[in-house]
Amino acid sequence: MTNTTKPPSPILKVWDAIWTPLLSVFVALLIAGIILIITGANPLTVYVSLLEGAFLKPGAFAETLTIATPYILLGLGVSLGFTAGLFNIGAEGQFYMGAVVSTYIGYAVTGLPAIIHLPLAIIGGALAGAVWAGIAGYFKATRGAHEVITTIMLNYIAFALTDYLINGPLRGKGSAPRTPDVLDSAILPKIFSGSDNLHWGFILALIILVGYWFLTKRMPLGLQIRTVGANPDAARYAGINVNRTTVVAMLISGALCGIAGATEVLGRYQYMPAAFTAGYGFDAIAISLLGQGSPIGVLIASVLFGAMNAGSGFMQLQAGVTPAIISVLQAFIIIFVAAPAIIRSLFKKN
Amino acid sequence: MNKSSTSPPTADPNAVPVLEMRGITKRFPGVLANDNINLDLQRGEIHCLLGENGAGKSTLMNILYGLYQPNEGEILLNGKPTKITNPKDAIAHGIGMVHQHFMLVPTLTVTENVTLGLEENKGLFIDVKKPADRIRALSKQYGLDVDPDAYIKDLSVGMQQRVEIIKTLYRNAQILVLDEPTAVLTPQEVDDLFHTLSQLISQGKSIIFITHKLREVLKVARRITVLRQGRVVGATTPQEADSAKLASMMVGRSVMLKVDKDAAKPQAPVLSISDLRVLSERRTVAVNGVSFEVRAGEIVGIAGVEGNGQAELVEALTGLRHIEQGTVKIDSAVMPNESPDAVIEAGAAHIPEDRHKYGLVLSYPIRYNMVLSTFDKPPFTKGMSLDEGMITKNAKDLVKKFDVRTPSEETFAGSLSGGNQQKVVVAREFSRPIKLLIASQPTRGVDVGSIEFIHKQIVAQRDAGAAVLLISAELDEVMSLSDRILVMYKGKIVGQSEAATAKREDIGLLMMGTQKN
Ligand SMILES: Nc1ncnc2c1ncn2[C@@H]1O[C@H](COP(=O)(O)OP(=O)(O)OP(=O)(O)O)[C@@H](O)[C@H]1O
Ligand SMILES: [Mg+2]
């Protein structure tokens, strides 16, 4: 064609993808700051102590990454669902199922060397998550049951089931309701020898992140999943088995969430407590939105959420504000990311 | 041709035009879509906008309607410079638009669609009675015959278009923009539409009309402006021009308006359908005991007014719709029910009627759309991963061969012009070895130059031994391209004839359900 102007540069394209999440975080910080001022706190002190608690204090950054580990995996799980046009609200339940199965394999299966036992426990967690999500996928494909409804219901079942198991058949000897410790051969070892909790699950999460990128961007299966998500009619027309792809996407999504559960119990806790880290699976929906479906985006969003969680304790101590402000902050980020139109109209860009 | 009925004597060329667009320039990333365009519209005239695919017609009209902002230029309404920043402004200034791709909500009723977003709807409760009465009145006044209570999803395409027109009239439009309104209409519906248009201009309304059908242009236009590559390349009138001249003005060369082909040499049957029964979306019988064969090396055309089961027939053949009864065989293999991949595997290609629903993933670059059904096979997949190099090269080649007007193969299918989207679909379906081609409205929305090219390609496929099933609402297309013609009416094949000896009138009658005697 003769009548052309220059196509946009790749840098502009990247900027286009990240400016909404970036500004969302920025505006959320501003609004939370205003709320802090109203409650009589100095936002500067609060944010500085949050930063210290998340990154600067000795061991703080390791703690941030420890919390980011399940976030990365859960965020990827939810993102894969979105890619296939599925809203997997069941990440939390799949996370629980993965954790409980991994724990069980971790302490009940004995006599295996670590090289077999650890992968076995992780795979067990992946399968448990996959099955839990796969149920929703199956009913979506065969009965048209909406995955939002089925995954929510499966969440409740997962909560009740793990609660029963930890208080009943899987309960350890101690006075607190929790499972026995997993055997040494099933533990995800610590990366550093210090007092932090950062374990090899983080490295595993990074490897899986690269695998996720490869799957969605380079593999035909990934393109099939994307096509089903973008236009299911066109996918069907092109000979892609939409039902099968839906189930497969749900299985992978659930497996990722299950692995997240595995890393929590095999790395961070080394048993499964009754009061298991609640809400990560729901945070993951926000992380996925904030990450705009890209693995790098999910990584950054996970570290951000990890930092907010890790720093909130120190922030409370230092600045004397309730950690609830963190929830407020996260909530605003979610609102702005989920409704980018708000941000766009704030920073009119044409 | 009766021009006086559509051009009222009231139009005075020296009067202040109701609309003037001056020096409009619009750039998209990589494309100069409008380049210093001047256009004016007189009160009570139909002004036709012609131009090849991607010439910038829709863009210019979208600017008028406030959907895009021009980079340069101004719009004058009744001589007054006016800024139109969004469709609301446009509507407030009496501009109405019927888009190339309709913008109705299928699950809402006519009344709900027509009043959607209007101020009178802003209260707590929606008054449906008054609007419905007004719609009924408008419908009567312009002979549109629209039922305000019907759901959009139950209406034929022609009817939906009338709803779009009513929508603009309901908002008191004085200037109407119709972007390829006849692309999806049956000949009868086109006549009805022209009747409506002549009523509209006799009431002092003014119309900009975009179409690729030259016969229509000559019939309804008072003035004609031709665009090419974003620029105005000429203006003429039906008195001065004929089809051939318009065609060459559009594409800058002379165009063969007739299909040039040898007699068919049919071989063994490729597609055999027997006693096929298929239900419609509404679970009524759409295809009722249809049987026919298409042989290698022949083009079988199905003529028929749209909505007589052709769409369902094609969907059933291609595995997209459930077959209630009967069989579809490709070569000697019976196709499994509802299995598009088996049909593709058997060597069938399918140009779907609805390019936005089935044909394209609008959010994908052209590159991926060109390999939609083949990306998981060699040469586009090597080992575990996609071969992006091959995928890009394939797209580059096809873009060139099929003259898709696009800045690059990275461009999203959604930002291509309508005709270029169609060319992407056609290019993809012709890009693999095929035994059977099922072409449904293959040239819908495509400019004359590209129609010539696509027709040549279809004939070339036939000559290379493919069996071709052509479904088209354009009787001209069926007549000139087919070797054998079947006529479909109310879900049945009601007539069959050799194209060489078929008479237009006879087929027209069969299409309406009347047997000749
Ligand atoms: N939103 C958009 N973003 C980028 N490019 C666009 C966009 N809309 C249109 N274009 C480009 O502008 C050019 C003009 O497109 P336009 O839709 O106006 O063509 P047209 O004359 O209506 O063609 P057709 O007859 O095929 O409908 C094309 O090259 C098209 O790819
Ligand atoms: Mg157009």
mmCIF file of N, CA and C in Angstrom, chain A residues 1-8 13 83 214-241 244 350, chain B residues 27-32 35 229-231 319-320 340-341 344 350 352 356-361 363-364 368 372-373 375-376 381 384-386 388 405-406 425 428-429:
data_model
loop_
_atom_site.group_PDB
_atom_site.id
_atom_site.type_symbol
_atom_site.label_atom_id
_atom_site.label_comp_id
_atom_site.label_asym_id
_atom_site.label_seq_id
_atom_site.Cartn_x
_atom_site.Cartn_y
_atom_site.Cartn_z
ATOM 1 N N MET A 1 0.831 -1.209 0.000
ATOM 2 C CA MET A 1 0.000 0.000 0.000
ATOM 3 C C MET A 1 0.856 1.245 0.000
ATOM 4 N N THR A 2 0.450 2.218 -0.732
ATOM 5 C CA THR A 2 1.217 3.450 -0.790
ATOM 6 C C THR A 2 0.831 4.385 0.349
ATOM 7 N N ASN A 3 -0.451 4.372 0.685
ATOM 8 C CA ASN A 3 -0.980 5.346 1.632
ATOM 9 C C ASN A 3 -0.801 4.933 3.074
ATOM 10 N N THR A 4 0.410 4.775 3.521
ATOM 11 C CA THR A 4 0.561 4.316 4.892
ATOM 12 C C THR A 4 1.361 5.293 5.723
ATOM 13 N N THR A 5 1.070 5.320 7.002
ATOM 14 C CA THR A 5 1.927 6.027 7.941
ATOM 15 C C THR A 5 2.643 4.958 8.756
ATOM 16 N N LYS A 6 3.561 5.391 9.622
ATOM 17 C CA LYS A 6 4.360 4.410 10.373
ATOM 18 C C LYS A 6 3.517 3.624 11.378
ATOM 19 N N PRO A 7 3.714 2.294 11.472
ATOM 20 C CA PRO A 7 3.034 1.547 12.529
ATOM 21 C C PRO A 7 3.613 1.927 13.900
ATOM 22 N N PRO A 8 2.856 1.694 14.988
ATOM 23 C CA PRO A 8 3.330 2.121 16.303
ATOM 24 C C PRO A 8 4.540 1.305 16.738
ATOM 25 N N LYS A 13 3.492 -0.039 22.434
ATOM 26 C CA LYS A 13 2.560 -1.140 22.651
ATOM 27 C C LYS A 13 2.645 -1.641 24.088
ATOM 28 N N THR A 83 -8.270 -16.744 29.821
ATOM 29 C CA THR A 83 -7.833 -16.926 28.440
ATOM 30 C C THR A 83 -8.822 -17.792 27.669
ATOM 31 N N PHE A 214 5.123 -20.261 27.620
ATOM 32 C CA PHE A 214 5.341 -21.101 26.447
ATOM 33 C C PHE A 214 4.015 -21.728 25.985
ATOM 34 N N LEU A 215 3.250 -22.211 26.939
ATOM 35 C CA LEU A 215 1.962 -22.838 26.604
ATOM 36 C C LEU A 215 1.038 -21.847 25.897
ATOM 37 N N THR A 216 0.863 -20.669 26.469
ATOM 38 C CA THR A 216 -0.147 -19.762 25.918
ATOM 39 C C THR A 216 0.329 -19.041 24.669
ATOM 40 N N LYS A 217 1.645 -18.803 24.582
ATOM 41 C CA LYS A 217 2.114 -18.001 23.449
ATOM 42 C C LYS A 217 2.734 -18.824 22.329
ATOM 43 N N ARG A 218 3.189 -20.014 22.647
ATOM 44 C CA ARG A 218 3.952 -20.744 21.638
ATOM 45 C C ARG A 218 3.348 -22.092 21.235
ATOM 46 N N MET A 219 2.508 -22.657 22.108
ATOM 47 C CA MET A 219 2.029 -24.003 21.787
ATOM 48 C C MET A 219 0.673 -23.950 21.100
ATOM 49 N N PRO A 220 0.427 -24.872 20.172
ATOM 50 C CA PRO A 220 -0.879 -24.905 19.512
ATOM 51 C C PRO A 220 -2.033 -25.045 20.504
ATOM 52 N N LEU A 221 -1.813 -25.826 21.557
ATOM 53 C CA LEU A 221 -2.879 -25.958 22.556
ATOM 54 C C LEU A 221 -3.232 -24.596 23.151
ATOM 55 N N GLY A 222 -2.202 -23.785 23.399
ATOM 56 C CA GLY A 222 -2.441 -22.452 23.947
ATOM 57 C C GLY A 222 -3.260 -21.603 22.995
ATOM 58 N N LEU A 223 -2.935 -21.680 21.714
ATOM 59 C CA LEU A 223 -3.688 -20.893 20.731
ATOM 60 C C LEU A 223 -5.121 -21.407 20.625
ATOM 61 N N GLN A 224 -5.282 -22.727 20.775
ATOM 62 C CA GLN A 224 -6.641 -23.281 20.791
ATOM 63 C C GLN A 224 -7.430 -22.705 21.965
ATOM 64 N N ILE A 225 -6.801 -22.701 23.133
ATOM 65 C CA ILE A 225 -7.481 -22.175 24.321
ATOM 66 C C ILE A 225 -7.836 -20.703 24.103
ATOM 67 N N ARG A 226 -6.890 -19.951 23.558
ATOM 68 C CA ARG A 226 -7.150 -18.530 23.323
ATOM 69 C C ARG A 226 -8.280 -18.324 22.320
ATOM 70 N N THR A 227 -8.292 -19.166 21.287
ATOM 71 C CA THR A 227 -9.333 -19.017 20.272
ATOM 72 C C THR A 227 -10.706 -19.305 20.867
ATOM 73 N N VAL A 228 -10.785 -20.352 21.672
ATOM 74 C CA VAL A 228 -12.058 -20.673 22.320
ATOM 75 C C VAL A 228 -12.512 -19.508 23.201
ATOM 76 N N GLY A 229 -11.540 -18.881 23.875
ATOM 77 C CA GLY A 229 -11.889 -17.754 24.718
ATOM 78 C C GLY A 229 -12.310 -16.531 23.914
ATOM 79 N N ALA A 230 -11.638 -16.310 22.785
ATOM 80 C CA ALA A 230 -11.883 -15.084 22.018
ATOM 81 C C ALA A 230 -13.149 -15.180 21.173
ATOM 82 N N ASN A 231 -13.409 -16.322 20.583
ATOM 83 C CA ASN A 231 -14.594 -16.488 19.745
ATOM 84 C C ASN A 231 -14.921 -17.970 19.606
ATOM 85 N N PRO A 232 -15.732 -18.498 20.523
ATOM 86 C CA PRO A 232 -16.019 -19.939 20.517
ATOM 87 C C PRO A 232 -16.668 -20.410 19.216
ATOM 88 N N ASP A 233 -17.471 -19.568 18.590
ATOM 89 C CA ASP A 233 -18.090 -19.968 17.324
ATOM 90 C C ASP A 233 -17.037 -20.173 16.246
ATOM 91 N N ALA A 234 -16.112 -19.219 16.172
ATOM 92 C CA ALA A 234 -15.047 -19.342 15.172
ATOM 93 C C ALA A 234 -14.168 -20.545 15.483
ATOM 94 N N ALA A 235 -13.969 -20.827 16.767
ATOM 95 C CA ALA A 235 -13.170 -21.978 17.147
ATOM 96 C C ALA A 235 -13.831 -23.264 16.655
ATOM 97 N N ARG A 236 -15.134 -23.348 16.859
ATOM 98 C CA ARG A 236 -15.875 -24.537 16.436
ATOM 99 C C ARG A 236 -15.796 -24.677 14.921
ATOM 100 N N TYR A 237 -16.004 -23.554 14.250
ATOM 101 C CA TYR A 237 -15.943 -23.517 12.789
ATOM 102 C C TYR A 237 -14.597 -24.027 12.285
ATOM 103 N N ALA A 238 -13.534 -23.665 13.022
ATOM 104 C CA ALA A 238 -12.195 -24.040 12.577
ATOM 105 C C ALA A 238 -11.827 -25.462 12.974
ATOM 106 N N GLY A 239 -12.780 -26.194 13.536
ATOM 107 C CA GLY A 239 -12.522 -27.595 13.846
ATOM 108 C C GLY A 239 -11.919 -27.826 15.218
ATOM 109 N N ILE A 240 -11.887 -26.780 16.032
ATOM 110 C CA ILE A 240 -11.391 -26.958 17.403
ATOM 111 C C ILE A 240 -12.525 -27.520 18.253
ATOM 112 N N ASN A 241 -12.217 -28.559 19.025
ATOM 113 C CA ASN A 241 -13.237 -29.137 19.885
ATOM 114 C C ASN A 241 -13.396 -28.253 21.124
ATOM 115 N N ARG A 244 -13.912 -29.981 24.616
ATOM 116 C CA ARG A 244 -12.695 -30.609 25.114
ATOM 117 C C ARG A 244 -11.717 -29.535 25.580
ATOM 118 N N ASN A 350 -6.027 10.404 24.485
ATOM 119 C CA ASN A 350 -6.699 10.234 23.198
ATOM 120 C C ASN A 350 -5.712 10.145 22.051
ATOM 121 N N ARG B 27 -6.029 9.389 10.239
ATOM 122 C CA ARG B 27 -4.940 8.403 10.241
ATOM 123 C C ARG B 27 -5.200 7.351 11.302
ATOM 124 N N PHE B 28 -5.021 6.091 10.930
ATOM 125 C CA PHE B 28 -4.946 5.006 11.904
ATOM 126 C C PHE B 28 -3.498 4.549 11.918
ATOM 127 N N PRO B 29 -3.117 3.840 12.983
ATOM 128 C CA PRO B 29 -1.738 3.337 12.982
ATOM 129 C C PRO B 29 -1.444 2.589 11.688
ATOM 130 N N GLY B 30 -0.533 3.104 10.907
ATOM 131 C CA GLY B 30 -0.156 2.421 9.684
ATOM 132 C C GLY B 30 -1.044 2.682 8.484
ATOM 133 N N VAL B 31 -2.136 3.416 8.647
ATOM 134 C CA VAL B 31 -3.047 3.630 7.530
ATOM 135 C C VAL B 31 -3.503 5.084 7.476
ATOM 136 N N LEU B 32 -3.497 5.627 6.277
ATOM 137 C CA LEU B 32 -4.126 6.919 6.063
ATOM 138 C C LEU B 32 -5.501 6.614 5.476
ATOM 139 N N ASP B 35 -7.948 10.970 3.309
ATOM 140 C CA ASP B 35 -6.885 11.904 2.963
ATOM 141 C C ASP B 35 -7.516 13.134 2.326
ATOM 142 N N GLN B 229 -8.204 4.646 -1.963
ATOM 143 C CA GLN B 229 -7.086 4.819 -1.036
ATOM 144 C C GLN B 229 -7.199 6.112 -0.237
ATOM 145 N N GLY B 230 -8.393 6.352 0.266
ATOM 146 C CA GLY B 230 -8.583 7.474 1.174
ATOM 147 C C GLY B 230 -8.812 8.822 0.504
ATOM 148 N N ARG B 231 -8.755 8.864 -0.835
ATOM 149 C CA ARG B 231 -8.946 10.153 -1.517
ATOM 150 C C ARG B 231 -10.164 10.125 -2.417
ATOM 151 N N GLY B 319 -20.924 -29.339 9.806
ATOM 152 C CA GLY B 319 -20.785 -29.878 11.153
ATOM 153 C C GLY B 319 -21.115 -28.893 12.253
ATOM 154 N N LEU B 320 -21.594 -27.723 11.885
ATOM 155 C CA LEU B 320 -21.874 -26.709 12.901
ATOM 156 C C LEU B 320 -23.275 -26.837 13.490
ATOM 157 N N PRO B 340 -17.205 -30.469 12.971
ATOM 158 C CA PRO B 340 -16.544 -29.650 11.954
ATOM 159 C C PRO B 340 -15.158 -30.155 11.605
ATOM 160 N N ASP B 341 -14.442 -30.704 12.601
ATOM 161 C CA ASP B 341 -13.079 -31.138 12.294
ATOM 162 C C ASP B 341 -13.070 -32.307 11.327
ATOM 163 N N ILE B 344 -13.542 -30.822 7.884
ATOM 164 C CA ILE B 344 -12.311 -30.184 7.427
ATOM 165 C C ILE B 344 -11.304 -31.255 7.034
ATOM 166 N N HIS B 350 -14.784 -23.935 3.851
ATOM 167 C CA HIS B 350 -16.094 -23.320 4.050
ATOM 168 C C HIS B 350 -15.930 -21.812 4.193
ATOM 169 N N PRO B 352 -17.916 -18.954 5.381
ATOM 170 C CA PRO B 352 -19.187 -18.840 6.097
ATOM 171 C C PRO B 352 -19.910 -17.544 5.750
ATOM 172 N N HIS B 356 -18.225 -12.436 10.929
ATOM 173 C CA HIS B 356 -17.875 -12.034 12.293
ATOM 174 C C HIS B 356 -18.137 -13.142 13.293
ATOM 175 N N LYS B 357 -19.178 -13.925 13.034
ATOM 176 C CA LYS B 357 -19.491 -15.004 13.969
ATOM 177 C C LYS B 357 -18.515 -16.168 13.808
ATOM 178 N N TYR B 358 -18.434 -16.686 12.592
ATOM 179 C CA TYR B 358 -17.632 -17.887 12.378
ATOM 180 C C TYR B 358 -16.275 -17.622 11.736
ATOM 181 N N GLY B 359 -16.248 -16.671 10.824
ATOM 182 C CA GLY B 359 -15.107 -16.603 9.924
ATOM 183 C C GLY B 359 -13.824 -16.084 10.534
ATOM 184 N N LEU B 360 -13.936 -15.237 11.538
ATOM 185 C CA LEU B 360 -12.746 -14.545 12.024
ATOM 186 C C LEU B 360 -12.732 -14.466 13.541
ATOM 187 N N VAL B 361 -11.537 -14.387 14.078
ATOM 188 C CA VAL B 361 -11.405 -13.957 15.470
ATOM 189 C C VAL B 361 -10.944 -12.508 15.370
ATOM 190 N N SER B 363 -10.202 -10.267 17.381
ATOM 191 C CA SER B 363 -9.135 -9.779 18.255
ATOM 192 C C SER B 363 -7.786 -10.426 17.918
ATOM 193 N N TYR B 364 -7.737 -11.233 16.875
ATOM 194 C CA TYR B 364 -6.470 -11.831 16.447
ATOM 195 C C TYR B 364 -5.892 -11.043 15.283
ATOM 196 N N TYR B 368 -2.853 -14.962 12.482
ATOM 197 C CA TYR B 368 -3.490 -16.134 13.090
ATOM 198 C C TYR B 368 -4.795 -16.481 12.376
ATOM 199 N N LEU B 372 -6.453 -20.424 10.976
ATOM 200 C CA LEU B 372 -7.366 -20.754 12.066
ATOM 201 C C LEU B 372 -7.633 -22.261 12.198
ATOM 202 N N SER B 373 -7.733 -22.959 11.071
ATOM 203 C CA SER B 373 -8.042 -24.381 11.189
ATOM 204 C C SER B 373 -6.821 -25.253 10.934
ATOM 205 N N PHE B 375 -3.418 -24.291 12.303
ATOM 206 C CA PHE B 375 -2.209 -23.905 13.045
ATOM 207 C C PHE B 375 -1.630 -25.044 13.876
ATOM 208 N N ASP B 376 -2.434 -26.068 14.169
ATOM 209 C CA ASP B 376 -1.895 -27.150 14.999
ATOM 210 C C ASP B 376 -1.273 -28.263 14.165
ATOM 211 N N THR B 381 2.934 -25.890 12.908
ATOM 212 C CA THR B 381 3.412 -26.348 14.201
ATOM 213 C C THR B 381 4.579 -27.287 13.959
ATOM 214 N N MET B 384 6.579 -29.211 19.425
ATOM 215 C CA MET B 384 5.597 -28.778 20.403
ATOM 216 C C MET B 384 5.125 -27.353 20.179
ATOM 217 N N SER B 385 5.837 -26.618 19.335
ATOM 218 C CA SER B 385 5.512 -25.194 19.307
ATOM 219 C C SER B 385 5.112 -24.696 17.927
ATOM 220 N N LEU B 386 4.409 -23.587 17.943
ATOM 221 C CA LEU B 386 3.987 -22.942 16.710
ATOM 222 C C LEU B 386 5.210 -22.410 15.981
ATOM 223 N N GLU B 388 6.124 -19.521 14.261
ATOM 224 C CA GLU B 388 5.640 -18.170 13.974
ATOM 225 C C GLU B 388 6.172 -17.661 12.634
ATOM 226 N N ARG B 405 -6.088 -5.246 1.771
ATOM 227 C CA ARG B 405 -5.519 -3.916 2.032
ATOM 228 C C ARG B 405 -5.309 -3.734 3.526
ATOM 229 N N THR B 406 -4.081 -3.877 3.946
ATOM 230 C CA THR B 406 -3.758 -3.780 5.370
ATOM 231 C C THR B 406 -2.325 -3.310 5.534
ATOM 232 N N VAL B 425 -10.930 -14.245 4.960
ATOM 233 C CA VAL B 425 -11.609 -15.528 5.077
ATOM 234 C C VAL B 425 -11.436 -16.339 3.790
ATOM 235 N N ARG B 428 -7.873 -17.626 3.340
ATOM 236 C CA ARG B 428 -7.559 -18.753 4.208
ATOM 237 C C ARG B 428 -8.170 -20.046 3.676
ATOM 238 N N GLU B 429 -9.440 -19.976 3.277
ATOM 239 C CA GLU B 429 -10.115 -21.205 2.861
ATOM 240 C C GLU B 429 -9.545 -21.750 1.554
#
